[in-house]
Tab-separated table of C-alpha atoms in Angstrom:
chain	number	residue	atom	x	y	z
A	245	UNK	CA	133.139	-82.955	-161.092
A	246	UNK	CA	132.180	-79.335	-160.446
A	247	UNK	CA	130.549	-78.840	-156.830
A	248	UNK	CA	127.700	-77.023	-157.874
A	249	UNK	CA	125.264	-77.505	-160.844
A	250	UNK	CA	124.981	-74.251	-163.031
A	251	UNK	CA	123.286	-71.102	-161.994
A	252	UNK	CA	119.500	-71.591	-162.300
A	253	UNK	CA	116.458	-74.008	-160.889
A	254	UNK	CA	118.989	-77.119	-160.529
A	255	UNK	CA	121.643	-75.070	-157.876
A	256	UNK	CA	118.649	-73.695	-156.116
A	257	UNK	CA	117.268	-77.569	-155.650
A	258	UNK	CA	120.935	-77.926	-154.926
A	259	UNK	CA	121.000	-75.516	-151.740
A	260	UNK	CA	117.280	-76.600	-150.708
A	261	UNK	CA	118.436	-80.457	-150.872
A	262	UNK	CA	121.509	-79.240	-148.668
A	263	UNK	CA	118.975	-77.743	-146.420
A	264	UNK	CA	117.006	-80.025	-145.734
A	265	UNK	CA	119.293	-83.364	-145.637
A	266	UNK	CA	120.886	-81.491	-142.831
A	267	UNK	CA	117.697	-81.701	-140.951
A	268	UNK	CA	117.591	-85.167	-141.825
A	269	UNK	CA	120.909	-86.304	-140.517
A	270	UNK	CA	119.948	-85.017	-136.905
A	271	UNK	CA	116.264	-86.458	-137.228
A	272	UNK	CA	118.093	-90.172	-138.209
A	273	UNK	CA	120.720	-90.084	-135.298
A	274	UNK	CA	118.537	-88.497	-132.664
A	275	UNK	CA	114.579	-89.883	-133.077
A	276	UNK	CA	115.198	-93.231	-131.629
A	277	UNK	CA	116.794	-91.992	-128.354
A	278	UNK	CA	114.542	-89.241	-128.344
A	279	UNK	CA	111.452	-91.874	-127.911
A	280	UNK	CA	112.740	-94.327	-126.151
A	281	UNK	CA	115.079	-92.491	-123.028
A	282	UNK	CA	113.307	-88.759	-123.373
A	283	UNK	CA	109.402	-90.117	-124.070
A	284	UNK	CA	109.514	-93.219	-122.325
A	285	UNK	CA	108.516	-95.759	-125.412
A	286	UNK	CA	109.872	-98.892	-125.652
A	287	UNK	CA	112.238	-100.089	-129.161
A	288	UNK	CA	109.503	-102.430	-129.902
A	289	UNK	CA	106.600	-99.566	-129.958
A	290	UNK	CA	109.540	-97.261	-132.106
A	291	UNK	CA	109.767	-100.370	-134.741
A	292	UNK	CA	105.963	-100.870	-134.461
A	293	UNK	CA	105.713	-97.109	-135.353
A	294	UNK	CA	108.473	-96.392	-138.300
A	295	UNK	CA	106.845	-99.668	-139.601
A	296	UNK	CA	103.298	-98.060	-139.756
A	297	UNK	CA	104.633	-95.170	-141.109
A	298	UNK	CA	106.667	-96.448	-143.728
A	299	UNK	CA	103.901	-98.212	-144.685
A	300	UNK	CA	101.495	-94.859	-144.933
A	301	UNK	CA	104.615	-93.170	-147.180
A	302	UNK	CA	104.377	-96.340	-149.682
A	303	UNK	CA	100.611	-96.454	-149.823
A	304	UNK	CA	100.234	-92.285	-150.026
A	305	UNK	CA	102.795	-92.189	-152.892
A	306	UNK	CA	101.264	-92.344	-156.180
A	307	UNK	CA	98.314	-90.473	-155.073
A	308	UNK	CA	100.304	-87.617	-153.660
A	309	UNK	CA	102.096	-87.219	-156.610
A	310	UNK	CA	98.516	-87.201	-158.848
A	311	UNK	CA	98.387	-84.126	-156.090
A	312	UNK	CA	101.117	-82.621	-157.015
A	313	UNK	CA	100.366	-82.937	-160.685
A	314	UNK	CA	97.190	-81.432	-159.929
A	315	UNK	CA	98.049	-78.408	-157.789
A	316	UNK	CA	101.541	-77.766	-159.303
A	317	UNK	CA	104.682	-79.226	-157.988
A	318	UNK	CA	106.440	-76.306	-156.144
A	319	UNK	CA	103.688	-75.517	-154.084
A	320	UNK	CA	103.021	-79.017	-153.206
A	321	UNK	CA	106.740	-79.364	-152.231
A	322	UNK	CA	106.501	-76.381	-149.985
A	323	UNK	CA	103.685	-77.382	-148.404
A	324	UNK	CA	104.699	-80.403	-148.046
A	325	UNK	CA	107.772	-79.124	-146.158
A	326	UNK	CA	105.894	-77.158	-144.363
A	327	UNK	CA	103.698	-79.615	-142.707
A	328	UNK	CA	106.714	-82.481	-142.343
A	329	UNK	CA	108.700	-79.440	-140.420
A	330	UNK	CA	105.335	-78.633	-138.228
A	331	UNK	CA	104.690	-82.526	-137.391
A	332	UNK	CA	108.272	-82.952	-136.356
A	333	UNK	CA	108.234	-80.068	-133.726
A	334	UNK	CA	105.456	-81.311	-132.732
A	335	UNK	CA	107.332	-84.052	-131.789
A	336	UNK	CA	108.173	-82.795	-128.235
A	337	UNK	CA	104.510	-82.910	-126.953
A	338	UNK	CA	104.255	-86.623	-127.891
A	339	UNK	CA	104.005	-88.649	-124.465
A	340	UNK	CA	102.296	-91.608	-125.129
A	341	UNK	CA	102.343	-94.585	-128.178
A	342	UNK	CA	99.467	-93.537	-129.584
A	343	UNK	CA	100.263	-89.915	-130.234
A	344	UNK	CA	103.564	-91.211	-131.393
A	345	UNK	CA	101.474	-93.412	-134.257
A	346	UNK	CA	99.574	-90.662	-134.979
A	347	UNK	CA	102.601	-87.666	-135.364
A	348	UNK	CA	104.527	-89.866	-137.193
A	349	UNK	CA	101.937	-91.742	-139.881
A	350	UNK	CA	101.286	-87.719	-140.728
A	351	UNK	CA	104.403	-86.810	-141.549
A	352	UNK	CA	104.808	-89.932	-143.724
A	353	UNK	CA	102.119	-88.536	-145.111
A	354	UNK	CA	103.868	-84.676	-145.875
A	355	UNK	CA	106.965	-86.662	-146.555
A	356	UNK	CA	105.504	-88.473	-149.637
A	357	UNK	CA	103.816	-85.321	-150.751
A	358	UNK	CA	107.233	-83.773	-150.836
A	359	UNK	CA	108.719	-86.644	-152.342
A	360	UNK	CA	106.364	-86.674	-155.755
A	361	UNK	CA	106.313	-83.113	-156.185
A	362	UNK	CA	110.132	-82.884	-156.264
A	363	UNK	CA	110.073	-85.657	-159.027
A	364	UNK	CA	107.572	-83.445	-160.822
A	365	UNK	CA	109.055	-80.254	-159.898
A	366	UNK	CA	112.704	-81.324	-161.336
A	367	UNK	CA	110.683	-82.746	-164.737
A	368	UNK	CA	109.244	-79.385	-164.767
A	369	UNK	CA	111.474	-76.867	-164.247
A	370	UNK	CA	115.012	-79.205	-165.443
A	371	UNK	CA	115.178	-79.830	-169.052
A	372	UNK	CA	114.887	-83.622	-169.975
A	373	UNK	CA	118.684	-84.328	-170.855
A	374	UNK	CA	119.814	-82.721	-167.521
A	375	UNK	CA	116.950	-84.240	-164.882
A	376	UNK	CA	119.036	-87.463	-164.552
A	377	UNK	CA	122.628	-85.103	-163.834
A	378	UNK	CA	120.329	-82.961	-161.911
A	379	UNK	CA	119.215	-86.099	-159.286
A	380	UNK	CA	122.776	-86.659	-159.163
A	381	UNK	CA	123.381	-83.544	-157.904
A	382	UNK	CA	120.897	-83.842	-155.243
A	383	UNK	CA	122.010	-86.893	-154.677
A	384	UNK	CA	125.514	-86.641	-153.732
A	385	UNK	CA	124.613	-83.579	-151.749
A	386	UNK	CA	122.223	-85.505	-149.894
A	387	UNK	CA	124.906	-87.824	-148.930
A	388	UNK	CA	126.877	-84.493	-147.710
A	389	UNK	CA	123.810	-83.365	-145.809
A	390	UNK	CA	122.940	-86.138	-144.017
A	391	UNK	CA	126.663	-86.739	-142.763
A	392	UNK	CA	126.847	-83.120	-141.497
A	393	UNK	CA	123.981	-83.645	-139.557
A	394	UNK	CA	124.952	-86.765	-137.955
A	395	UNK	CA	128.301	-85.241	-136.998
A	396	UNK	CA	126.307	-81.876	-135.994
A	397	UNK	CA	123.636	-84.322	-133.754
A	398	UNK	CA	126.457	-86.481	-131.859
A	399	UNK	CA	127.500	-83.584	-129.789
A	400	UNK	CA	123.936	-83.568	-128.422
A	401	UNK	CA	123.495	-87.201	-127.819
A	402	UNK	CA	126.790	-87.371	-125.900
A	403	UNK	CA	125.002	-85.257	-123.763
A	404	UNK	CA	121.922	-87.359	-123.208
A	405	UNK	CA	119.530	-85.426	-122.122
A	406	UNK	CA	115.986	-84.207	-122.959
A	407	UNK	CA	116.870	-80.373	-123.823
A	408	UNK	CA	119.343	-81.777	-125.717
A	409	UNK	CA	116.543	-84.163	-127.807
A	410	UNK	CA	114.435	-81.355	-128.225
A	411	UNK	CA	117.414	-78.929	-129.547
A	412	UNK	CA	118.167	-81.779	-132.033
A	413	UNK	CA	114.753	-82.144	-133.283
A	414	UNK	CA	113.563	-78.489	-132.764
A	415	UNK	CA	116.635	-78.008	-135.083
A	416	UNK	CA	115.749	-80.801	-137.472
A	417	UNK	CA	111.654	-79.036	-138.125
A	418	UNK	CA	113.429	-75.667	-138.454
A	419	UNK	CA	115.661	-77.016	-141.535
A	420	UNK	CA	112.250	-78.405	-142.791
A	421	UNK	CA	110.977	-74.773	-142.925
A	422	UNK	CA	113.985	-73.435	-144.145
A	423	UNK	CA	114.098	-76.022	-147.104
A	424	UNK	CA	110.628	-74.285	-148.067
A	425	UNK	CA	111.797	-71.337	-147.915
A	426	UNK	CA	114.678	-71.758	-150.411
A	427	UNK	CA	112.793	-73.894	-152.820
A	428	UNK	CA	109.895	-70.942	-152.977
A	429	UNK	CA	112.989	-69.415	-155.522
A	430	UNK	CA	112.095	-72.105	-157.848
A	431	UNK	CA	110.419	-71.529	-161.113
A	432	UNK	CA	106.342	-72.032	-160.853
A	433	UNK	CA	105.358	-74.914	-163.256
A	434	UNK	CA	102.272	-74.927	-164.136
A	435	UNK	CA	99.724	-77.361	-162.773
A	436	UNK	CA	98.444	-80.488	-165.391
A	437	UNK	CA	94.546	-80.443	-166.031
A	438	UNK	CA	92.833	-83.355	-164.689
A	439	UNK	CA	91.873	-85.949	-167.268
A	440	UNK	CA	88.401	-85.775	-168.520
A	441	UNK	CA	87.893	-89.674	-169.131
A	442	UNK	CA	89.501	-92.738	-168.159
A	443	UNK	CA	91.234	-93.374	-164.958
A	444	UNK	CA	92.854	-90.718	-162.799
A	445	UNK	CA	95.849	-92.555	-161.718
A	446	UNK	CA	97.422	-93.908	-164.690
A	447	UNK	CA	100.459	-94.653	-163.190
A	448	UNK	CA	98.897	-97.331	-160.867
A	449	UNK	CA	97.435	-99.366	-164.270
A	450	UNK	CA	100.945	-99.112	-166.346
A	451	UNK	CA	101.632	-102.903	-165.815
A	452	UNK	CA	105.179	-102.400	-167.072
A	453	UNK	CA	105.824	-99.146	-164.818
A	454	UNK	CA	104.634	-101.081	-161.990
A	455	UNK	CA	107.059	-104.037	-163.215
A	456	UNK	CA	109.862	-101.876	-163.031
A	457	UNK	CA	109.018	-100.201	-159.716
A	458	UNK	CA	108.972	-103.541	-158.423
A	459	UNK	CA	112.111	-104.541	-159.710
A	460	UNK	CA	113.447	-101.145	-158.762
A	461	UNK	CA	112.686	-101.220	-155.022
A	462	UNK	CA	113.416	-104.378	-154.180
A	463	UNK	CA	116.876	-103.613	-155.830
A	464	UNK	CA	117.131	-100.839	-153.163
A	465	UNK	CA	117.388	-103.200	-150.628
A	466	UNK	CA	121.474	-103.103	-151.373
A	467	UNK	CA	121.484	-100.029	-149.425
A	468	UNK	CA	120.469	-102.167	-146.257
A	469	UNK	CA	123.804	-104.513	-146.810
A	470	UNK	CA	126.022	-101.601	-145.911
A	471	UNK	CA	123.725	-100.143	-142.980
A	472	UNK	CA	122.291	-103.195	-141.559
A	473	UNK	CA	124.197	-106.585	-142.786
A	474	UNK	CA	127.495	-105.659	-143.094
A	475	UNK	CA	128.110	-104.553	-139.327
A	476	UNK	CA	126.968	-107.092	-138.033
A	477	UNK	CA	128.653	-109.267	-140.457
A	478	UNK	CA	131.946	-107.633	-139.639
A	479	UNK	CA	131.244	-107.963	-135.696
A	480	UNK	CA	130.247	-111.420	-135.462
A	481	UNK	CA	131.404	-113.294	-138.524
A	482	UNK	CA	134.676	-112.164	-140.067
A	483	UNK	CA	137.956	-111.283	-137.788
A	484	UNK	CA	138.019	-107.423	-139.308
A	485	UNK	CA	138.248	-104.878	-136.533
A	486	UNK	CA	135.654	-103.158	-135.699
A	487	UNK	CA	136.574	-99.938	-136.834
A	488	UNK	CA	136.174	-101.429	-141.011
A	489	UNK	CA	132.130	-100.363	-140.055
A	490	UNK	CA	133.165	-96.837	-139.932
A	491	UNK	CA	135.465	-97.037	-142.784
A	492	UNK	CA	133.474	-98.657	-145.207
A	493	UNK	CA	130.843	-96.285	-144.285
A	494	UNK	CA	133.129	-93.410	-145.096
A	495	UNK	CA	134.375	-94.783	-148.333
A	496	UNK	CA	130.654	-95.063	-149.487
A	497	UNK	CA	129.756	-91.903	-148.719
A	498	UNK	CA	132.846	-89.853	-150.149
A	499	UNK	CA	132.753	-91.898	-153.457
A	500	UNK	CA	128.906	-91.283	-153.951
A	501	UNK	CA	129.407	-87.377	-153.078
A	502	UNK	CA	132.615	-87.552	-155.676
A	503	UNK	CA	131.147	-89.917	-158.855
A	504	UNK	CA	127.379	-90.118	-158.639
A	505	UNK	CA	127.225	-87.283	-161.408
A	506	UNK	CA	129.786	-88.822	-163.510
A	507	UNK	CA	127.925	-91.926	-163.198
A	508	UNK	CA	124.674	-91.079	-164.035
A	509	UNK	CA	126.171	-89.798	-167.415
A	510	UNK	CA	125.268	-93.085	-168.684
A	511	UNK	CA	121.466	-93.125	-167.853
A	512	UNK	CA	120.623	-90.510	-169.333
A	513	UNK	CA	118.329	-92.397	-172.145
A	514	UNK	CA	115.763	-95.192	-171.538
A	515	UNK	CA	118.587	-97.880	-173.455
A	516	UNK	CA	121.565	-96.531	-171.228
A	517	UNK	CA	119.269	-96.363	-168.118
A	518	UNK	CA	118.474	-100.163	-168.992
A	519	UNK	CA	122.024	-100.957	-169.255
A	520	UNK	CA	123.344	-99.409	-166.268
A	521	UNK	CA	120.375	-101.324	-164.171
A	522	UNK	CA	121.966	-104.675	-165.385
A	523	UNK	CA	125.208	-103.788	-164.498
A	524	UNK	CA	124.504	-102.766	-161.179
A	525	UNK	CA	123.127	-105.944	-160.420
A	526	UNK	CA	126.007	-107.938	-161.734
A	527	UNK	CA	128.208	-105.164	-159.261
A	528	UNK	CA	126.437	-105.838	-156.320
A	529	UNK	CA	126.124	-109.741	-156.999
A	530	UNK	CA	129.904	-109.539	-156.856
A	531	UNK	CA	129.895	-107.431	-153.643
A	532	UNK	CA	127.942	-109.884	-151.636
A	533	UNK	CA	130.133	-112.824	-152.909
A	534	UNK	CA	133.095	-110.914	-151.763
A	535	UNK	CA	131.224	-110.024	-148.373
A	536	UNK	CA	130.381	-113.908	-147.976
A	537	UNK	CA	134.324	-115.104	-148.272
A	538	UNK	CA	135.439	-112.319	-145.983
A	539	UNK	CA	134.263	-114.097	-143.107
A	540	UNK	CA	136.245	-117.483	-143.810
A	541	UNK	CA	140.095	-114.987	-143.940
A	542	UNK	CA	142.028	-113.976	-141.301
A	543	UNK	CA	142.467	-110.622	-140.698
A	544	UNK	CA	144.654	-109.447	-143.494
A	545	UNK	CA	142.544	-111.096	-146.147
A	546	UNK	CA	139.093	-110.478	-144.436
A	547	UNK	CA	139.955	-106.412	-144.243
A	548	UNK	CA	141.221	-106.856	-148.088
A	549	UNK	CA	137.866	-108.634	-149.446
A	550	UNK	CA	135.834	-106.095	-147.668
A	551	UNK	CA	137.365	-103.518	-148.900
A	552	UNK	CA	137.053	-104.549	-152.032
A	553	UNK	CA	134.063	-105.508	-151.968
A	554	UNK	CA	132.721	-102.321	-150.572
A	555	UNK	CA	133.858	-100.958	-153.179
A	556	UNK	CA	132.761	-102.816	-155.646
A	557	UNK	CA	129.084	-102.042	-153.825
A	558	UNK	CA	129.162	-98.665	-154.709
A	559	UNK	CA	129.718	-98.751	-158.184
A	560	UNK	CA	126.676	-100.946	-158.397
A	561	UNK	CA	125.477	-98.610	-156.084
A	562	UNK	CA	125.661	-95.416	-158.136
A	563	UNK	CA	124.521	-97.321	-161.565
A	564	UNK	CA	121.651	-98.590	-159.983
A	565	UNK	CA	120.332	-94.559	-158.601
A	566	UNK	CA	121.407	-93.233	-161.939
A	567	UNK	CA	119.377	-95.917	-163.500
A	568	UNK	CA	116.146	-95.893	-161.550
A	569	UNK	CA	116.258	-91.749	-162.127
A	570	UNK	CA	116.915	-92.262	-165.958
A	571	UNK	CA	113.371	-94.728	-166.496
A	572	UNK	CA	111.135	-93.340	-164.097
A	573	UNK	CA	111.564	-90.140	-166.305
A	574	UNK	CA	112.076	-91.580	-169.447
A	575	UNK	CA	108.614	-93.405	-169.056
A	576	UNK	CA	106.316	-91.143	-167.456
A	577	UNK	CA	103.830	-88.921	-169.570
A	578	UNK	CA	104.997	-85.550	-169.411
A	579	UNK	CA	101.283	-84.653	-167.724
A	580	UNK	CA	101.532	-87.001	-165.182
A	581	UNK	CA	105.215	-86.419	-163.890
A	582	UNK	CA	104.100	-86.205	-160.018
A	583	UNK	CA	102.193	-89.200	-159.868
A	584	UNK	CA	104.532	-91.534	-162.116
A	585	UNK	CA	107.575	-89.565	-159.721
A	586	UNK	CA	105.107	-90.981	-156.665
A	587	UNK	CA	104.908	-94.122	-157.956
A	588	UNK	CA	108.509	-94.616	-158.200
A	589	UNK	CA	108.672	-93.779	-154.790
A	590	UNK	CA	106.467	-96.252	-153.688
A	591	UNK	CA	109.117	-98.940	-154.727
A	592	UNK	CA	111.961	-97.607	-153.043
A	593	UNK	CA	109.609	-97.340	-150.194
A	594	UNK	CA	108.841	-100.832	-150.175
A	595	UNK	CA	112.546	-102.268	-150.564
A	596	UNK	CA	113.047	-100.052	-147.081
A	597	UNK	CA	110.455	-101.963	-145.669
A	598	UNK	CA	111.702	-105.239	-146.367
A	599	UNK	CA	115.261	-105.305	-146.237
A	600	UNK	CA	115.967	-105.307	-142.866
A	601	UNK	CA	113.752	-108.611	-142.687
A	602	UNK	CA	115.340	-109.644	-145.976
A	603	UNK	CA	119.060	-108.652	-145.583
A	604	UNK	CA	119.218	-109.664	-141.891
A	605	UNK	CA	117.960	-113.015	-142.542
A	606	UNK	CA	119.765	-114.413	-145.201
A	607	UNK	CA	123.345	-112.357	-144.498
A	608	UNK	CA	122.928	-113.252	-140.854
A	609	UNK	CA	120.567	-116.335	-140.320
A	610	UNK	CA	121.940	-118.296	-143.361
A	611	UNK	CA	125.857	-117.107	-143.470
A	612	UNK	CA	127.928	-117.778	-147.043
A	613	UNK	CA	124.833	-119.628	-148.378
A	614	UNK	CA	122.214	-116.611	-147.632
A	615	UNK	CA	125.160	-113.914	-149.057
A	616	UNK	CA	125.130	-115.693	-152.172
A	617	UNK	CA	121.399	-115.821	-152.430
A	618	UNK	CA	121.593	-112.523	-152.038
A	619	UNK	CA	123.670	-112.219	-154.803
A	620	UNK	CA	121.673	-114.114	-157.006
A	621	UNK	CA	118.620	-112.014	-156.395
A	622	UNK	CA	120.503	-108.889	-157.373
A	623	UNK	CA	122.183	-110.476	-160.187
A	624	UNK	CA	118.086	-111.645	-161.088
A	625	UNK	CA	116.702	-108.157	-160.913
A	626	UNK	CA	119.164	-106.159	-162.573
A	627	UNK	CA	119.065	-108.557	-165.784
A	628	UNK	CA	114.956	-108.195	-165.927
A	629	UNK	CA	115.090	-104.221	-165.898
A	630	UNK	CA	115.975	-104.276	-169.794
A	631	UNK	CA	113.171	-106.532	-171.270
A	632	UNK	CA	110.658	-104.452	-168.846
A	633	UNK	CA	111.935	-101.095	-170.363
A	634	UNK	CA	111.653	-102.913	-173.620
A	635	UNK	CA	107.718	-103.938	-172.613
A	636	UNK	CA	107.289	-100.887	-171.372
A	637	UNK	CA	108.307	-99.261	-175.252
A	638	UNK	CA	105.658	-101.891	-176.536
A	639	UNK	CA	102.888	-100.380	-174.760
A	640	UNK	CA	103.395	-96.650	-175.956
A	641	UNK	CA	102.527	-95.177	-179.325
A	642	UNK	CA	106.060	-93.349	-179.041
A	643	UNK	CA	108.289	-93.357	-176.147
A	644	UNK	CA	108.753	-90.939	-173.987
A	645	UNK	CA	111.733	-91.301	-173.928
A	646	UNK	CA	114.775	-88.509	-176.506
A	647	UNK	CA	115.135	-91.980	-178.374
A	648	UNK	CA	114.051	-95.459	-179.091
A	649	UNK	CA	114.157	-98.313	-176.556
A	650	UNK	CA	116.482	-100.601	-178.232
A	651	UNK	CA	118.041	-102.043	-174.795
């Protein structure tokens, strides 16, 4: 795999994405400390809060990206940036819960506008048999980003104190700003006209869109397993040693950053993307079984399984991004990138919501027997993802898509 994408708008998104993830990996591993031993909050007014604000980003997603469609995608981005960066300095001054609810539902806010206008901005400015190579890209150096600034923000939080906080998120607005600035290199594309008749956002009344989205996000709630469930899988239910968390962790992130461009060679087309949605499912049905019988092994054989089946995760893992990237283009008009892009968004939005209810409950609460349920929702969604991309070919004149939806 070459490390960069080729010289033009996709390396720029490239360095921007860099940018900005970095930013991102000290906001993740510094916020909640920051609010609950530097501001005084409790956890339960911090979960009370992301909650509220994850729901803003699902509900503001569509229509932000009908905004970016409207005012052009780069400068939504950038202002979008802009604003997210501005919010989270602003940060510092919070002292109380309700200024907390307030900071953060407005940045979910710039956050989603950021979110659709990239989608738009990469159908745009990336020609339509790269924008699926062209998320991987971003992808796998959002993986890289992120993990730089975790490792960058641990140094601070060893320190534990509240000039330490502030450099961490100080730090996090400025890469905010500093994203802006580097996507400003990008190509303008021009802003779509409003429609004259019929309803504005189109993507919210495209049953089989919707369908997919659905399917789509609550599919997303895999990424939970590794984060959430498998920990504390590992630390209470399996005799692994403790330091498989970290490794797994590690694996995941080095194989995304190595094969999520090779693997989204497959989705580039509405029948591949279809394909490589199923398959994903089957993967990550076989990862939770795995997962499930690791806890009845000793040692030996529990380390083994996990491995394996972390493995095994990730390959379901990187069919199921390239996928989701491959028919949210492939089925949005090409005047109504941002908002379809939005919409998208709004699924994988929604899977975040649930899945620590979801994943915690069943892994956790219900032991082999919730594992395997698990699996057999996976295993459920990934088959329907073909016949919707199928409905969704009925329903258009022509599809959008370089070729027909045979799936």
């Amino acid at each position: 795999m070459r490390l960069l994408p080729p010289h033009g708008p996709a390396r720029v998104l490239t360095l921007g994405t860099l940018v900005k993830t970095v930013g991102r990996g000290l906001w993740l591993v510094s916020s909640a400390l920051f609010l609950t031993r530097s501001v005084g909050l409790s956890a339960t007014q911090v979960g009370v809060g992301l909650t509220i604000s994850a729901l803003v980003g699902v509900l503001a997603s569509a229509p932000s990206g009908y905004l970016a469609d409207r005012l052009g995608p780069r400068g939504a981005q950038v202002g979008g940036l802009i604003a997210a960066g501005t919010l989270t300095a602003g940060l510092i001054a919070v002292r109380s819960f309700p200024a907390f609810l307030l900071v953060g539902a407005a940045t979910a806010l710039a956050d989603a506008v950021e979110r659709g206008a990239r989608g738009a901005l990469i159908a745009g400015a990336i020609p339509a048999d790269q924008r699926v190579h062209t998320r991987a890209y971003l992808r796998a150096t959002t993986n890289v980003g992120i993990s730089v600034g975790a490792v960058l923000g641990g140094f601070a939080i060893a320190a534990d104190t509240r000039a330490g906080y502030v450099a961490l998120i100080l730090t996090a607005a400025a890469a905010s700003l500093a994203a802006a600035a580097v996507f400003v290199r990008l190509p303008t594309v021009a802003p779509v006209a409003a429609p004259t008749q019929g309803p504005r956002l189109i993507a919210l009344r495209d049953r089989p869109f919707l369908a997919f989205t659905l399917l789509d996000g609550l599919m997303s709630m895999h990424f939970s397993l590794l984060t959430i469930a498998l920990p504390l899988w590992i630390a209470g239910h399996t005799a692994a040693p403790a330091w498989m968390i970290s490794a797994l962790t590690l694996v995941n992130t080095v194989l995304v950053v190595l094969l999520q461009v090779r693997a989204a060679r497959s989705a580039v087309t509405l029948p591949g993307a279809a394909r490589a949605a199923r398959r994903a499912g089957v993967a990550i049905a076989l990862a939770c079984v795995l997962f499930a019988a690791s806890g009845a092994l000793p040692t030996v054989g529990a380390v083994g399984l996990l491995g394996c089946g972390a493995l095994v995760h990730v390959i379901g893992e990187l069919w199921h991004s390239a996928a989701g990237w491959g028919i949210s283009f492939g089925l949005a008009p090409p005047d109504a990138q941002g908002q379809y892009q939005g919409a998208y968004g709004m699924g994988y939005e929604l899977g975040k919501m649930l899945a620590p209810v979801v994943v915690t409950t069943l892994a956790l609460g219900w032991g082999v027997p919730g594992w395997l349920v698990l699996g057999g929702l996976f295993l459920l969604l990934g088959a329907l993802v073909p016949p919707v991309v199928r409905w969704a070919g009925r329903t258009r004149a022509t599809s959008p898509a370089d070729e027909p939806v045979t799936v």
